[in-house]
CSV table of N, CA and C in Angstrom, one decimal:
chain,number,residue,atom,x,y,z
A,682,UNK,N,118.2,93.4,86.2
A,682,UNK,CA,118.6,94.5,87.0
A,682,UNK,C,118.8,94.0,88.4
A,683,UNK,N,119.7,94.6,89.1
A,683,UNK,CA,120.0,94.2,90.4
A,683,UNK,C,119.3,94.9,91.4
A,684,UNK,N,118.9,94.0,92.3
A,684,UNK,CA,117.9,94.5,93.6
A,684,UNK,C,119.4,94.8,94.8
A,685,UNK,N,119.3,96.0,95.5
A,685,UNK,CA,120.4,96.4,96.2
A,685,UNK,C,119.3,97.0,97.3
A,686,UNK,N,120.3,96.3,98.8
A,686,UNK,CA,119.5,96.7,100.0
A,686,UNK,C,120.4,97.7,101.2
A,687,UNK,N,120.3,98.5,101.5
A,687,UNK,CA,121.2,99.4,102.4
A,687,UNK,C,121.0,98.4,103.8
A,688,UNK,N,121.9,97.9,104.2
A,688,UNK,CA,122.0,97.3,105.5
A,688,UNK,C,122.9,98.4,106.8
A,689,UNK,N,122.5,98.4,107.8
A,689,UNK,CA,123.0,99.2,108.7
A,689,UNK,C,123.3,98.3,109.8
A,690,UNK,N,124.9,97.7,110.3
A,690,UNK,CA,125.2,96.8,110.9
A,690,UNK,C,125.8,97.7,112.3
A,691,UNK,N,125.4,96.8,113.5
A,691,UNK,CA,125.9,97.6,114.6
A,691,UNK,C,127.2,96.6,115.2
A,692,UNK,N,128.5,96.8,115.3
A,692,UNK,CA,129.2,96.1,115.9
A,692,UNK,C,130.5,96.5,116.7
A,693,UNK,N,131.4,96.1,116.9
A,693,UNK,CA,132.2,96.6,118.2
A,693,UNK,C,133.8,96.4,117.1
A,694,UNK,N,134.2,98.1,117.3
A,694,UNK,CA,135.5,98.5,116.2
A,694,UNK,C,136.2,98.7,117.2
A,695,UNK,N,137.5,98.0,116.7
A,695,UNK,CA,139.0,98.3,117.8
A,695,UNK,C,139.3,99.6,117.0
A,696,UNK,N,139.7,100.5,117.6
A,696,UNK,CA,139.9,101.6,117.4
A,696,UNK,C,141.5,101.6,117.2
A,697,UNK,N,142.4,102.7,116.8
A,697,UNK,CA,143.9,103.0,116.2
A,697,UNK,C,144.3,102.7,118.2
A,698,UNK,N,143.5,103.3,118.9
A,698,UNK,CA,144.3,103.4,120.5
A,698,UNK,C,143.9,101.9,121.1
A,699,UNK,N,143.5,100.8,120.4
A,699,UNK,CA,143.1,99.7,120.8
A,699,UNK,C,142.3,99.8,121.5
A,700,UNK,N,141.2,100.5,121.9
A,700,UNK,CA,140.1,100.9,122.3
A,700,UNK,C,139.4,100.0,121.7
A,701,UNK,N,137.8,99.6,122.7
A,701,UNK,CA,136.6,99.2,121.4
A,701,UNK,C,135.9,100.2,121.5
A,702,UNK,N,135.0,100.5,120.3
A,702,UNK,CA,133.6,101.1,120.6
A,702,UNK,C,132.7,100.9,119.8
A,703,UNK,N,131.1,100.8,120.0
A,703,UNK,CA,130.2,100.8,119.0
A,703,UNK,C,130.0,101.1,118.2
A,704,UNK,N,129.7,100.8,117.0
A,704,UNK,CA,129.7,101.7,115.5
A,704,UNK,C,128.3,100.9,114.9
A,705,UNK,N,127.3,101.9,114.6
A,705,UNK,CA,126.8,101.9,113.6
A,705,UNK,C,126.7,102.2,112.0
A,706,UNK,N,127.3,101.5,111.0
A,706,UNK,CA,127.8,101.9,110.1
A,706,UNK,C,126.5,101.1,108.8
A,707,UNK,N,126.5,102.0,107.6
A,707,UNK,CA,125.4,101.5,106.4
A,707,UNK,C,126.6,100.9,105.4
A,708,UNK,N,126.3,99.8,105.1
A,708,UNK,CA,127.0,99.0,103.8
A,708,UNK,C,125.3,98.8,103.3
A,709,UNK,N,126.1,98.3,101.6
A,709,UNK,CA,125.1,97.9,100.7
A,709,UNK,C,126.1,96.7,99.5
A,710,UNK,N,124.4,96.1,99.7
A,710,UNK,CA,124.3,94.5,99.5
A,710,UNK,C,123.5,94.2,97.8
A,711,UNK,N,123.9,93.8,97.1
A,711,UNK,CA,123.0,92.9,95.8
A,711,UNK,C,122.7,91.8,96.4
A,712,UNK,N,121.4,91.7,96.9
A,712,UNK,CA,120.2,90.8,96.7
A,712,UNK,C,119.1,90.5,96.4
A,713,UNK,N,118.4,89.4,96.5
A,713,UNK,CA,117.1,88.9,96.0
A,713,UNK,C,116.1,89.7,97.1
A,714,UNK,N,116.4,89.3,98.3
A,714,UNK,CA,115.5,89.4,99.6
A,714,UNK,C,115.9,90.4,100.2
A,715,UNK,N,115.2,90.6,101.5
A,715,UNK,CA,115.4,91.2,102.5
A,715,UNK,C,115.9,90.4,103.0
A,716,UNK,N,115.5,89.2,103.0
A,716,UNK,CA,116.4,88.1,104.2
A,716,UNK,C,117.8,87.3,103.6
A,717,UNK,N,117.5,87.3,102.6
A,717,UNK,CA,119.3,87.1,101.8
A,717,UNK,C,120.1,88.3,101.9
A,718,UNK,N,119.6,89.7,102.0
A,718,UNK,CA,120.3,90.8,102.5
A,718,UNK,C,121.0,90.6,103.7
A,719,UNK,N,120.2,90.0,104.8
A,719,UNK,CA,120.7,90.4,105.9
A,719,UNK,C,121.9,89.2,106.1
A,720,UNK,N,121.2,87.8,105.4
A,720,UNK,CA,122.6,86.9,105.4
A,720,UNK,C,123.6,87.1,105.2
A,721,UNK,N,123.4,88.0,103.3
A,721,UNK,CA,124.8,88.4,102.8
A,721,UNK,C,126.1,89.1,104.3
A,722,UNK,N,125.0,90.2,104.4
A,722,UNK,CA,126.1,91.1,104.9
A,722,UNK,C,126.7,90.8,106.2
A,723,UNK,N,126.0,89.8,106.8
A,723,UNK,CA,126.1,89.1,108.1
A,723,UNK,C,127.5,88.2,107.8
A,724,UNK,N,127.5,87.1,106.6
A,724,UNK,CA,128.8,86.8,106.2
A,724,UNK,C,129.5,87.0,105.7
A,725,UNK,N,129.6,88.7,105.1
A,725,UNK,CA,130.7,89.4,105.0
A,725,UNK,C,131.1,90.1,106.1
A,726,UNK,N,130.5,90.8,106.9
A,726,UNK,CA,131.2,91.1,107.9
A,726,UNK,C,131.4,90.5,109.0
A,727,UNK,N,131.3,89.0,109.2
A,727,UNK,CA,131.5,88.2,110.5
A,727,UNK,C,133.0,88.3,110.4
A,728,UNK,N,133.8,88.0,109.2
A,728,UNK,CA,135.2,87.9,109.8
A,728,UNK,C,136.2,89.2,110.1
A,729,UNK,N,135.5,90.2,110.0
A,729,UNK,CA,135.8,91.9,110.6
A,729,UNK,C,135.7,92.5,111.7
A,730,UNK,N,134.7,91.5,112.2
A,730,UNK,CA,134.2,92.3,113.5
A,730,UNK,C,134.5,90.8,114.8
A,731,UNK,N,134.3,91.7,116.3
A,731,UNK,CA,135.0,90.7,117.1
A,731,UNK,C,133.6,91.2,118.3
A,732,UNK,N,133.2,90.4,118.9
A,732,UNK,CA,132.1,91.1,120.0
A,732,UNK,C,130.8,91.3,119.3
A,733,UNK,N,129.9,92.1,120.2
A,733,UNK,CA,128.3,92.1,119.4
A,733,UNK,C,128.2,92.7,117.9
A,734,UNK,N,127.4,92.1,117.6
A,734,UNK,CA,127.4,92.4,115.9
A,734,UNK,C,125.7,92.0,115.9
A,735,UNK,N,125.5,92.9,115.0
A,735,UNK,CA,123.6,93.0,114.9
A,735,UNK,C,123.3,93.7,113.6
A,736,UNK,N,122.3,93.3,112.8
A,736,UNK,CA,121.9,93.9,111.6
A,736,UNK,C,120.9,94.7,112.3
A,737,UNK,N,120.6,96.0,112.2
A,737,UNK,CA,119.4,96.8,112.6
A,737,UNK,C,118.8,97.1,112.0
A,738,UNK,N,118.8,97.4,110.7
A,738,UNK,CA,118.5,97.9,109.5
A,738,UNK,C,117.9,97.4,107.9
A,739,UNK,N,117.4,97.3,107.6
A,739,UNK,CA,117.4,96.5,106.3
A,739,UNK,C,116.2,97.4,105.4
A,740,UNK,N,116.9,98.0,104.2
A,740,UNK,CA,116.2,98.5,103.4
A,740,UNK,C,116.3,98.6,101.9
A,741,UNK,N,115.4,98.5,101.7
A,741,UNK,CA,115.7,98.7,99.6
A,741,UNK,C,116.0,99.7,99.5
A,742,UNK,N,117.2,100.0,98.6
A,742,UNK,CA,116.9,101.2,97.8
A,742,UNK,C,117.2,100.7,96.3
A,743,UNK,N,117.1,102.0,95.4
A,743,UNK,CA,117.3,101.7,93.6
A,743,UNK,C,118.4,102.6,93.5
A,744,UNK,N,119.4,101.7,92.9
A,744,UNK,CA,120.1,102.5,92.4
A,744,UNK,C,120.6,101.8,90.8
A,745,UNK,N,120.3,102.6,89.6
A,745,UNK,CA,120.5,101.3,88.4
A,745,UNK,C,121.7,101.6,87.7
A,746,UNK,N,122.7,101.7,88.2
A,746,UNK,CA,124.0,101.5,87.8
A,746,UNK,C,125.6,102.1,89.4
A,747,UNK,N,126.2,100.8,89.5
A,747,UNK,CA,126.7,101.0,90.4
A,747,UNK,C,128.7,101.0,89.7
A,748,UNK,N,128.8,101.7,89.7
A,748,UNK,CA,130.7,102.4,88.8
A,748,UNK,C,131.3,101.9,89.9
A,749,UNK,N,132.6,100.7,90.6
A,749,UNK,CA,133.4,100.7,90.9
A,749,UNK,C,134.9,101.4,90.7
A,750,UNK,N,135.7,101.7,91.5
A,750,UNK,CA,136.7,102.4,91.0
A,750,UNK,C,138.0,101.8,92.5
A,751,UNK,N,138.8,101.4,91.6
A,751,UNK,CA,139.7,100.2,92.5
A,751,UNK,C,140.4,101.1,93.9
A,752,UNK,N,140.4,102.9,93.4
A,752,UNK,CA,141.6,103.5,94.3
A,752,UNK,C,140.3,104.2,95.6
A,753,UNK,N,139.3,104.4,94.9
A,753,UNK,CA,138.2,105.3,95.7
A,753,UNK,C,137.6,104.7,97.4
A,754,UNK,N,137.6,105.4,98.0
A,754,UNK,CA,137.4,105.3,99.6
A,754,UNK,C,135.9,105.6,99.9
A,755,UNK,N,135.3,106.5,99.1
A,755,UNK,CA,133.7,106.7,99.3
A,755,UNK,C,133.0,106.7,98.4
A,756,UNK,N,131.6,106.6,98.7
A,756,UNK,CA,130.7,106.6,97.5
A,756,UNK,C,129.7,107.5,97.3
A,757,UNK,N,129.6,108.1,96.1
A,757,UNK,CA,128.9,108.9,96.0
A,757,UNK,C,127.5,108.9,95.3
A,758,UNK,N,126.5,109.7,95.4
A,758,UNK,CA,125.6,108.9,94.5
A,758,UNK,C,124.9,110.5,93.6
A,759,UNK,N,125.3,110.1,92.2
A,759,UNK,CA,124.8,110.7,91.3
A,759,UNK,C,123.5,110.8,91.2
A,760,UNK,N,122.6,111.7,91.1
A,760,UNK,CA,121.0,111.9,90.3
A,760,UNK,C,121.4,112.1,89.1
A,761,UNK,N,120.8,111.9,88.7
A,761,UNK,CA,120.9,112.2,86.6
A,761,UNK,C,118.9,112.5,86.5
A,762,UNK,N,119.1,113.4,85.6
A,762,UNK,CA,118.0,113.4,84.7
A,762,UNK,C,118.4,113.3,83.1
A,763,UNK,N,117.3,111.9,82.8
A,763,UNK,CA,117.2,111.6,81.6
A,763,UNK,C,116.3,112.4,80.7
A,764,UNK,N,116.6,112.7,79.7
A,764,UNK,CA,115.8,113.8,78.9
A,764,UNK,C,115.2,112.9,77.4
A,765,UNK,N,114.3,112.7,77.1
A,765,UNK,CA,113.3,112.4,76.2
A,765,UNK,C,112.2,113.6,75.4
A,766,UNK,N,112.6,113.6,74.3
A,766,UNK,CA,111.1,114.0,73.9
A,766,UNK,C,110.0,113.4,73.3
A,767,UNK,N,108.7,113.8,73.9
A,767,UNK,CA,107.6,113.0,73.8
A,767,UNK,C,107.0,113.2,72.6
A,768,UNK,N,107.2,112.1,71.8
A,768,UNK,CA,106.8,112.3,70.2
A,768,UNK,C,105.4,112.6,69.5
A,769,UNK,N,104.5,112.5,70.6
A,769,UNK,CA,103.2,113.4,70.4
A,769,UNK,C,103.2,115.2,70.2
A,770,UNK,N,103.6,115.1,71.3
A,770,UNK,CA,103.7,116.6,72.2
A,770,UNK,C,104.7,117.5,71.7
A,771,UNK,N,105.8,116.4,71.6
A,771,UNK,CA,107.1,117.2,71.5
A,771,UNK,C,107.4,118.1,72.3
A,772,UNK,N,107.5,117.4,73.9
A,772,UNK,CA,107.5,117.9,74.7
A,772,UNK,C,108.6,117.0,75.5
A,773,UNK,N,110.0,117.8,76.5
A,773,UNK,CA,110.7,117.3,76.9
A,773,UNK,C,110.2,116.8,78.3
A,774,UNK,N,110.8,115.3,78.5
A,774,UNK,CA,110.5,114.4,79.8
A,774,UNK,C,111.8,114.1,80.5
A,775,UNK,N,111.5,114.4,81.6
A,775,UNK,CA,112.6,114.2,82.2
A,775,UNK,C,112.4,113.1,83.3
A,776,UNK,N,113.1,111.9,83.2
A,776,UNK,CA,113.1,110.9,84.5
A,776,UNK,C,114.2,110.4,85.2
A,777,UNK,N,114.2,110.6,86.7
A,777,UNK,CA,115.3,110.7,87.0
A,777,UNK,C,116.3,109.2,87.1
A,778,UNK,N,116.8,109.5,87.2
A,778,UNK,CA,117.9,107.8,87.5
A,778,UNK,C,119.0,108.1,88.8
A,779,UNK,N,119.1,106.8,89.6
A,779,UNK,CA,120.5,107.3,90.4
A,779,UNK,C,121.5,106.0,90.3
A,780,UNK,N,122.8,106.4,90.3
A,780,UNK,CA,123.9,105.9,90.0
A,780,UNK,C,124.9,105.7,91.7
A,781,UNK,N,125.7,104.7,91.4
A,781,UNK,CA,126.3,104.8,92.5
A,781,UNK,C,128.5,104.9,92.4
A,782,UNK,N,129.2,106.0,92.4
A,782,UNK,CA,130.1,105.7,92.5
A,782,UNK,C,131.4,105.5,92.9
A,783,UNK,N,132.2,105.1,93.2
A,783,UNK,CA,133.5,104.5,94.1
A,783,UNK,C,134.3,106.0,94.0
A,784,UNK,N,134.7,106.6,94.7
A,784,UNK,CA,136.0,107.8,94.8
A,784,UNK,C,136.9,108.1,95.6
A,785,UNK,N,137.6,108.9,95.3
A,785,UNK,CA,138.6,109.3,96.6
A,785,UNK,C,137.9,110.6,96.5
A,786,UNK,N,137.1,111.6,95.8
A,786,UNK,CA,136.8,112.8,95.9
A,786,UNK,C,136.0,113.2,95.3
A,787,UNK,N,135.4,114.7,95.3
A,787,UNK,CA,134.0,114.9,94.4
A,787,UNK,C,134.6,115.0,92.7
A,788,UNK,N,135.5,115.5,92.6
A,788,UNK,CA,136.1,116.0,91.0
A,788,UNK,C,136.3,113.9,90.9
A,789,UNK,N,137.1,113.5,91.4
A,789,UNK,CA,137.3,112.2,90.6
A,789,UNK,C,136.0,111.5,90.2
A,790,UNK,N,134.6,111.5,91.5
A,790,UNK,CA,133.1,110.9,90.9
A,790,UNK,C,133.1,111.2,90.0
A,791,UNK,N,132.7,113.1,89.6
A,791,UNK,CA,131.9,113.3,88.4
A,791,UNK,C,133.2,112.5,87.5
A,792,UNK,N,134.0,112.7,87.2
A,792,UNK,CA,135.0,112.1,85.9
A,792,UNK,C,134.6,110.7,85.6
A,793,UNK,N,134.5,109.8,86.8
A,793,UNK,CA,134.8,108.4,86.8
A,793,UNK,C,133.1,108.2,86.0
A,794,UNK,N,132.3,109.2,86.5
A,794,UNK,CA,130.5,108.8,86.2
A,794,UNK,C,130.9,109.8,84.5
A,795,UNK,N,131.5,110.7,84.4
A,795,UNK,CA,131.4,110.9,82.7
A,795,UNK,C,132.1,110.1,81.9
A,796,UNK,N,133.1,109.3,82.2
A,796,UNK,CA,133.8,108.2,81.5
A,796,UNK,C,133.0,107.5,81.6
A,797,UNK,N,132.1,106.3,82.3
A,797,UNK,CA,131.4,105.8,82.0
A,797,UNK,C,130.3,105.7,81.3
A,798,UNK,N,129.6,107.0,81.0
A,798,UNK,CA,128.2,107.9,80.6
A,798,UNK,C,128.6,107.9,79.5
A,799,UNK,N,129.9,107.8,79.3
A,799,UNK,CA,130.6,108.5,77.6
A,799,UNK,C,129.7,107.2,76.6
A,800,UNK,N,129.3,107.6,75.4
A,800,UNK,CA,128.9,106.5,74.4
A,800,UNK,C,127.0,106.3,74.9
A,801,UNK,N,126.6,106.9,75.3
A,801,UNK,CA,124.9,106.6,75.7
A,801,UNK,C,124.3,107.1,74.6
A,802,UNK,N,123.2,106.1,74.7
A,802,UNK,CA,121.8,106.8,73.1
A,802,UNK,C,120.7,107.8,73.9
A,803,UNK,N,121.3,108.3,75.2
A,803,UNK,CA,120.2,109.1,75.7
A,803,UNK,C,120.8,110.8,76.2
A,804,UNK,N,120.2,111.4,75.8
A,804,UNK,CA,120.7,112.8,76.6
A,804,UNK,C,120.3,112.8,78.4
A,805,UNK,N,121.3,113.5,78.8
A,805,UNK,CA,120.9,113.6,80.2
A,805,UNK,C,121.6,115.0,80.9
A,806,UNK,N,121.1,115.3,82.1
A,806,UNK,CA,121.8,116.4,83.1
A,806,UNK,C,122.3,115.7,84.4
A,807,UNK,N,123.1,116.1,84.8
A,807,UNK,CA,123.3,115.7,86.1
A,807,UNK,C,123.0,117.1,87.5
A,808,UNK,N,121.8,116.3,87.7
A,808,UNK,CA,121.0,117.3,89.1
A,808,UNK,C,121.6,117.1,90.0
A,809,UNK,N,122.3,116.0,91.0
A,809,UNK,CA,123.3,116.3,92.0
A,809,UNK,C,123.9,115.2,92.1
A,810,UNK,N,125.4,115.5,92.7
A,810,UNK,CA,126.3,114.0,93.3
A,810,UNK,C,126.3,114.7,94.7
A,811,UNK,N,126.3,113.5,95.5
A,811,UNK,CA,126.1,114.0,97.0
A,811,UNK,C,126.9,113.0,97.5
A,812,UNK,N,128.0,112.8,98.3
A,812,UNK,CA,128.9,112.0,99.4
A,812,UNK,C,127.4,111.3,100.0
A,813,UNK,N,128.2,109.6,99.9
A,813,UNK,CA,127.0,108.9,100.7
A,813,UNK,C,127.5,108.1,102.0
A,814,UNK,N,126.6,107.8,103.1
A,814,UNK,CA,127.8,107.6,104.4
A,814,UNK,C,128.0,106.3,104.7
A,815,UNK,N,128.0,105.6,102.9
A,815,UNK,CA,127.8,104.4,102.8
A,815,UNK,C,129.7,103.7,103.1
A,816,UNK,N,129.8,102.7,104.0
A,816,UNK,CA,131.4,102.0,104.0
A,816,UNK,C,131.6,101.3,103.0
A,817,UNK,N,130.6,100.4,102.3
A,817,UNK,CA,131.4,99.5,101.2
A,817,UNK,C,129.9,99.4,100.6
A,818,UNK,N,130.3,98.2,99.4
A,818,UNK,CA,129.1,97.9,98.7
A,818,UNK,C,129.6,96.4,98.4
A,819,UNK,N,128.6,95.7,98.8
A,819,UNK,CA,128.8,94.2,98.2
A,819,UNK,C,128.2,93.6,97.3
A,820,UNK,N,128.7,93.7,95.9
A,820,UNK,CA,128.0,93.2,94.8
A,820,UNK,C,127.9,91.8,94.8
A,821,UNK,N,126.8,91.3,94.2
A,821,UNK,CA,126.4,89.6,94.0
A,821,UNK,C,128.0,89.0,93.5
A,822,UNK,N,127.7,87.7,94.2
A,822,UNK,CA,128.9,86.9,93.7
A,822,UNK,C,128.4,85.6,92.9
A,823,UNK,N,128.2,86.0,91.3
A,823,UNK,CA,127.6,85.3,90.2
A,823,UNK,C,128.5,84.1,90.3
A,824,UNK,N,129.3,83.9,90.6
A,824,UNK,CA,130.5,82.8,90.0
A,824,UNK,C,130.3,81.9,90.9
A,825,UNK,N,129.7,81.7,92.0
A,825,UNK,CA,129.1,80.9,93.0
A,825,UNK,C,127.9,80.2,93.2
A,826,UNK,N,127.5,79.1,93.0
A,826,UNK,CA,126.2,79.0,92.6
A,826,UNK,C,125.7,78.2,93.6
A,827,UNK,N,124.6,78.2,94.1
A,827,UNK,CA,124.1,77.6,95.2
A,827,UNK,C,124.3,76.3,95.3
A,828,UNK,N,124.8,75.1,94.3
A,828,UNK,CA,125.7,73.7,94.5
A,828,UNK,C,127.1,74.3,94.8
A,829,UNK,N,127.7,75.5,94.7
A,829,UNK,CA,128.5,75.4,95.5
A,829,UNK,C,128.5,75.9,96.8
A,830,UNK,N,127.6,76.4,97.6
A,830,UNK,CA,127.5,76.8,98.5
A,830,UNK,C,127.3,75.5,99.9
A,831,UNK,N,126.5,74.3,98.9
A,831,UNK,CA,125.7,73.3,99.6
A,831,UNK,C,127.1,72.7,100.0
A,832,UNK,N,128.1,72.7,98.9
A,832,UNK,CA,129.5,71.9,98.8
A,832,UNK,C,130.5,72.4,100.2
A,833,UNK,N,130.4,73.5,100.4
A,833,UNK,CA,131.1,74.2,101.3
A,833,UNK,C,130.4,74.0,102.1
A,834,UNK,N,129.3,73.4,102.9
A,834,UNK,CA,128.7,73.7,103.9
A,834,UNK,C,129.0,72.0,104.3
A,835,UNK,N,128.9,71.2,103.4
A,835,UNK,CA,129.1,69.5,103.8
A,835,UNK,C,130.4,69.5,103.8
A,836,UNK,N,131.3,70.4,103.9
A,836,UNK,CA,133.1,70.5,103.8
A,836,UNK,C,132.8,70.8,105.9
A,837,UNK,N,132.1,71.5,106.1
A,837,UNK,CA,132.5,71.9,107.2
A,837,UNK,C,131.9,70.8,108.2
């Protein structure tokens, strides 16, 4: 399961009127650490930003399934409750889970989170999707493996 950290990066945005100004903005990162967190997102956003640039922020959160969707501009994050019954008791359990997913809007999340949900061995409810004021999400880049990182680094 993937460990995911909310990073909140402070840096300096040319604006549409060629203006700069300050922006504190939250992205989220798949990492090991807190301190490979703050790497990652440090070298994905070095080549975006121009002037001071600062991680302020660095936090875990859980989220155990993250839905990409190629056309979607925000992210939203699903609660779900998972429903079990407890085979003693026979009594219903509910635990919650949260999900993260890519949209252009609230009707396209829920769709994009029931197409994916479609085919589970578990019953569930969905207790809230809430707009998150998250800019991007940077998933682990498996295909990269630390001989090649060392490779790129004795290239420079």
């Amino acid at each position: 399961m993937a460990t995911y950290f909310e990073c909140k990066v402070k840096y300096d945005r040319t604006l549409e009127t060629g203006a700069q100004k300050t922006v504190t903005e939250p992205y989220l990162v798949d990492a090991l650490s807190f301190t490979e967190a703050e790497a990652r997102i440090t070298e994905e956003m070095m080549p975006f930003t121009t002037g001071e640039f600062a991680v302020t922020a660095v936090k875990k959160v859980k989220y155990d399934d993250i839905f990409f969707h190629q056309g979607g501009d925000r992210w939203y994050k699903v609660k779900i409750n998972m429903i079990t019954i407890d085979e003693k008791t026979a009594a219903e359990k509910r635990t919650s889970s949260n999900s993260l997913v890519q949209a252009s809007e609230f009707k396209e999340a829920l769709n994009i989170f029931l197409e994916n949900m479609r085919g589970t061995a578990f019953d569930y409810e969905i207790a809230a999707i809430d707009e998150t004021p998250l800019m991007d999400v940077f998933a682990a880049n498996l295909s990269e493996t630390l001989a090649d990182k060392e490779a790129k680094k004795e290239e420079k």
